[in-house]
Each structure stands twice: as C-alpha cells, then as structure tokens.
PDB file of C-alpha atoms in Angstrom:
ATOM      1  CA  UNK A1317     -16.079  18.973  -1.800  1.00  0.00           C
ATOM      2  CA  UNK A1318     -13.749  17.414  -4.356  1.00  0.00           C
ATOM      3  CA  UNK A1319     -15.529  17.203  -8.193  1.00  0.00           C
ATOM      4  CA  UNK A1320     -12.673  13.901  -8.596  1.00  0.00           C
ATOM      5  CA  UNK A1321     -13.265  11.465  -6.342  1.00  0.00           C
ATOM      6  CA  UNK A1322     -10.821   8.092  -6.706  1.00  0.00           C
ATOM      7  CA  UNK A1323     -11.769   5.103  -4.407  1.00  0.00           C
ATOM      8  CA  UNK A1324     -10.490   1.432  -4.580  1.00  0.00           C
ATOM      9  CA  UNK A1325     -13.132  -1.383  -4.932  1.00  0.00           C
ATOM     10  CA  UNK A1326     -12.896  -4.753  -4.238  1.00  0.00           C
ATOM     11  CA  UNK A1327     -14.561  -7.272  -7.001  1.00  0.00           C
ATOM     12  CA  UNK A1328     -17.558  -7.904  -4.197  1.00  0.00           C
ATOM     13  CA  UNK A1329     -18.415  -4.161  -4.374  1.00  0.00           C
ATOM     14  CA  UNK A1330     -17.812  -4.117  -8.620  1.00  0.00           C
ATOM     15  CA  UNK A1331     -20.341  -7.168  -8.924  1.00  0.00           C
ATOM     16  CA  UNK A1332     -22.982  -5.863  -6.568  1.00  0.00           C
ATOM     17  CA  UNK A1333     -22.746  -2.209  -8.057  1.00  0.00           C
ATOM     18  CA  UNK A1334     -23.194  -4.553 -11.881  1.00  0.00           C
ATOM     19  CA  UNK A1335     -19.905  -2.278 -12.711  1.00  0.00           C
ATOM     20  CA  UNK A1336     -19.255  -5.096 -15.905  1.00  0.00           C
ATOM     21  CA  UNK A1337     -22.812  -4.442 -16.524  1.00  0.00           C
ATOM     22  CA  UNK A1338     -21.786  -1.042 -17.787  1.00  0.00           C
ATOM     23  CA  UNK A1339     -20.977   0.156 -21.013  1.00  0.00           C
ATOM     24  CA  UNK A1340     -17.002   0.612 -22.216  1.00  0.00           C
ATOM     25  CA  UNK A1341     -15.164   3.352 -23.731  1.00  0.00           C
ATOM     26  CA  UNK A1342     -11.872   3.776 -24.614  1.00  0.00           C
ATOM     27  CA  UNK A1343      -9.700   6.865 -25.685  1.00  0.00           C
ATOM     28  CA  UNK A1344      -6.409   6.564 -27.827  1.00  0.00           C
ATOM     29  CA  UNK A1345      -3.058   8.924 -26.188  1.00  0.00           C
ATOM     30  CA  UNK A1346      -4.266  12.472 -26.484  1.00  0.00           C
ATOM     31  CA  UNK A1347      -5.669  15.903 -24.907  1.00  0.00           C
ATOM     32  CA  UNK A1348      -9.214  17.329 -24.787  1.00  0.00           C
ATOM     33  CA  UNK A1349     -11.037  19.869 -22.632  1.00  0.00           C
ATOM     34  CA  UNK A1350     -14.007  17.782 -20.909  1.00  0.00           C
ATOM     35  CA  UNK A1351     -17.447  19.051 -19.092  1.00  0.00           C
ATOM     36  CA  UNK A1352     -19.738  16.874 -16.663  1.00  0.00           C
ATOM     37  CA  UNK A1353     -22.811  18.065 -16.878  1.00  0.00           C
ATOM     38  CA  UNK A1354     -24.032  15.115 -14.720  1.00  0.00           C
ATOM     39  CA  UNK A1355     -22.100  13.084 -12.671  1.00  0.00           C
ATOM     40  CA  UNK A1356     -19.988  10.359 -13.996  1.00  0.00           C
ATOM     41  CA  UNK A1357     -18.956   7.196 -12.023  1.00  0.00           C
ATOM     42  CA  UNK A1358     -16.359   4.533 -14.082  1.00  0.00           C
ATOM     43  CA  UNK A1359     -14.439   2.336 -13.464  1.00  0.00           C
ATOM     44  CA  UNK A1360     -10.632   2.468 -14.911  1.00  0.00           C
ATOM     45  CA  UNK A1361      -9.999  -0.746 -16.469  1.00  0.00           C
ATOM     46  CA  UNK A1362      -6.805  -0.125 -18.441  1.00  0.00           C
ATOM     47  CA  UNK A1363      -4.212   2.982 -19.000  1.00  0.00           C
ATOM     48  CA  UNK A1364      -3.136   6.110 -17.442  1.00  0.00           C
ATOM     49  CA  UNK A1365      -4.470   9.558 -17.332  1.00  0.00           C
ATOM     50  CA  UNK A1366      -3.952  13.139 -15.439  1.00  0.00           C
ATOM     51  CA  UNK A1367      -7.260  15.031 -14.988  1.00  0.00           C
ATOM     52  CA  UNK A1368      -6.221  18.616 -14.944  1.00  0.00           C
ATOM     53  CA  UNK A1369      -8.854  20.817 -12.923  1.00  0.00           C
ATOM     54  CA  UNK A1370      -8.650  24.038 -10.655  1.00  0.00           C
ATOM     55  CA  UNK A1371      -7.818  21.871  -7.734  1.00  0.00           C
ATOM     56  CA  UNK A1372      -4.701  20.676  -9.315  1.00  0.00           C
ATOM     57  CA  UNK A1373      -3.786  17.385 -11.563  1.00  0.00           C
ATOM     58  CA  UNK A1374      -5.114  13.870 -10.507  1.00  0.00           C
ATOM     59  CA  UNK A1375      -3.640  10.837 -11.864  1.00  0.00           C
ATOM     60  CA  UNK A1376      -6.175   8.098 -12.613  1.00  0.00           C
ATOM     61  CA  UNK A1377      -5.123   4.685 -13.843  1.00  0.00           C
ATOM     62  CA  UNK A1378      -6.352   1.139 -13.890  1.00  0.00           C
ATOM     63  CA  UNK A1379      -8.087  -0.535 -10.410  1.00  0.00           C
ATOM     64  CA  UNK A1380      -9.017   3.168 -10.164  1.00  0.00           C
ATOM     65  CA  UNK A1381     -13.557   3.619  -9.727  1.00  0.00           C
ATOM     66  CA  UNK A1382     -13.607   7.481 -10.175  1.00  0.00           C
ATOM     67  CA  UNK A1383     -16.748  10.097  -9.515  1.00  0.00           C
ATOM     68  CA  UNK A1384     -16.491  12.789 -11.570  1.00  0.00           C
ATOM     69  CA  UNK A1385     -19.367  15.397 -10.419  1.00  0.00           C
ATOM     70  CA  UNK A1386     -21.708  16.955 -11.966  1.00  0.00           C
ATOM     71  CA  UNK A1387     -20.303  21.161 -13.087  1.00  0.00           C
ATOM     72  CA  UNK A1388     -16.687  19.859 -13.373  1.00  0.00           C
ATOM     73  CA  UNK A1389     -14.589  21.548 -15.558  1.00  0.00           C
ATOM     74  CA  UNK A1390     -10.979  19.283 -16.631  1.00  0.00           C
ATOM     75  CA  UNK A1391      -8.617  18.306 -19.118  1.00  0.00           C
ATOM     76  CA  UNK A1392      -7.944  14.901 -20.146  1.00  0.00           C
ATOM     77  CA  UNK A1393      -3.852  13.833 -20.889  1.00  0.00           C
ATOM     78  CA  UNK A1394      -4.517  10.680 -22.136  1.00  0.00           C
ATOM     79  CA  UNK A1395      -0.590   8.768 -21.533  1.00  0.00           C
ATOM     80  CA  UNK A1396      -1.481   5.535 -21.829  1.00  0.00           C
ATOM     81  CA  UNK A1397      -4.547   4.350 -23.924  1.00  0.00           C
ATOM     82  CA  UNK A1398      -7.985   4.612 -21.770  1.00  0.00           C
ATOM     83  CA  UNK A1399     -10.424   1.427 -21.545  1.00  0.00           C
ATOM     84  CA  UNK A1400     -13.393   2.223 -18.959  1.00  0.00           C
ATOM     85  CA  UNK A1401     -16.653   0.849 -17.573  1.00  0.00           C
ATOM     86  CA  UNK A1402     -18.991   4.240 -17.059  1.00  0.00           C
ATOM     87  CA  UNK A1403     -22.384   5.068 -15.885  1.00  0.00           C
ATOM     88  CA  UNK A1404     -23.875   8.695 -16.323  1.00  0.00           C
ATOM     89  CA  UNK A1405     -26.001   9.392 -12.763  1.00  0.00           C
TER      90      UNK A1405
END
C-alpha cells in the first residue's frame, strides 16, 4: 500500500469533508526531512512540491487532496511556495 496517496476532489466532496474548515500552513522554497507519525490528509491549495520517499519522488501541487500515512518517511523540495488545508487523523 502506497504511504502518498494523491486523489482529485470536486468542491461537493471539499465542503462535505469541511476541508476550508481546516487549519492552513504554508512553507517558503526549501528542503527538510519529514516523519508522519499519524496520518496526514491536506489539501494543496497553492505551489509545487516533490515528496521524495523509498517508493520514488511524487509531485504534489495545487487541486492536489494528499494522504500521507501514518510511519512515512520523505523529503520535502519545496519549488514553489506551499499553502495547505491539513487535518492530522
């Protein structure tokens, strides 16, 4: 099972999930070692970023709603500056 998951949702599924409900965090251009030690769910709102993990790279950008599970290991590259709904599960 994938520890990235990237999905599309339509603004039906954001509102009924109460995705603008969430809190926001942003990240200026940059690279950092990151560790989920729960599972993250967010929802890309503006920028660009490759998650680096033992599967391989996945780029994540805005209109992206991501999963990040719980035991991933990953680095952030930050290219274009990050602006994200999240919820910690």
């Amino acid at each position: 099972m994938s520890k990235v998951i990237i999905e599309k949702l339509n603004e039906n599924e954001i509102d009924q999930r109460g995705i603008k409900h969430w809190p926001i965090w942003t990240k200026e251009v940059s690279t950092f070692d990151w560790y989920y030690d729960t599972d993250e769910e967010c929802l890309i709102l503006d920028g660009e970023v490759d998650v680096s993990t033992d599967d391989g790279v996945c780029t994540i950008k805005a209109g992206d709603f991501v999963t990040f599970k719980q035991g991933l290991k990953c680095v952030w590259e930050v290219k274009k500056p990050i602006r994200k709904h999240y919820n910690f599960k």
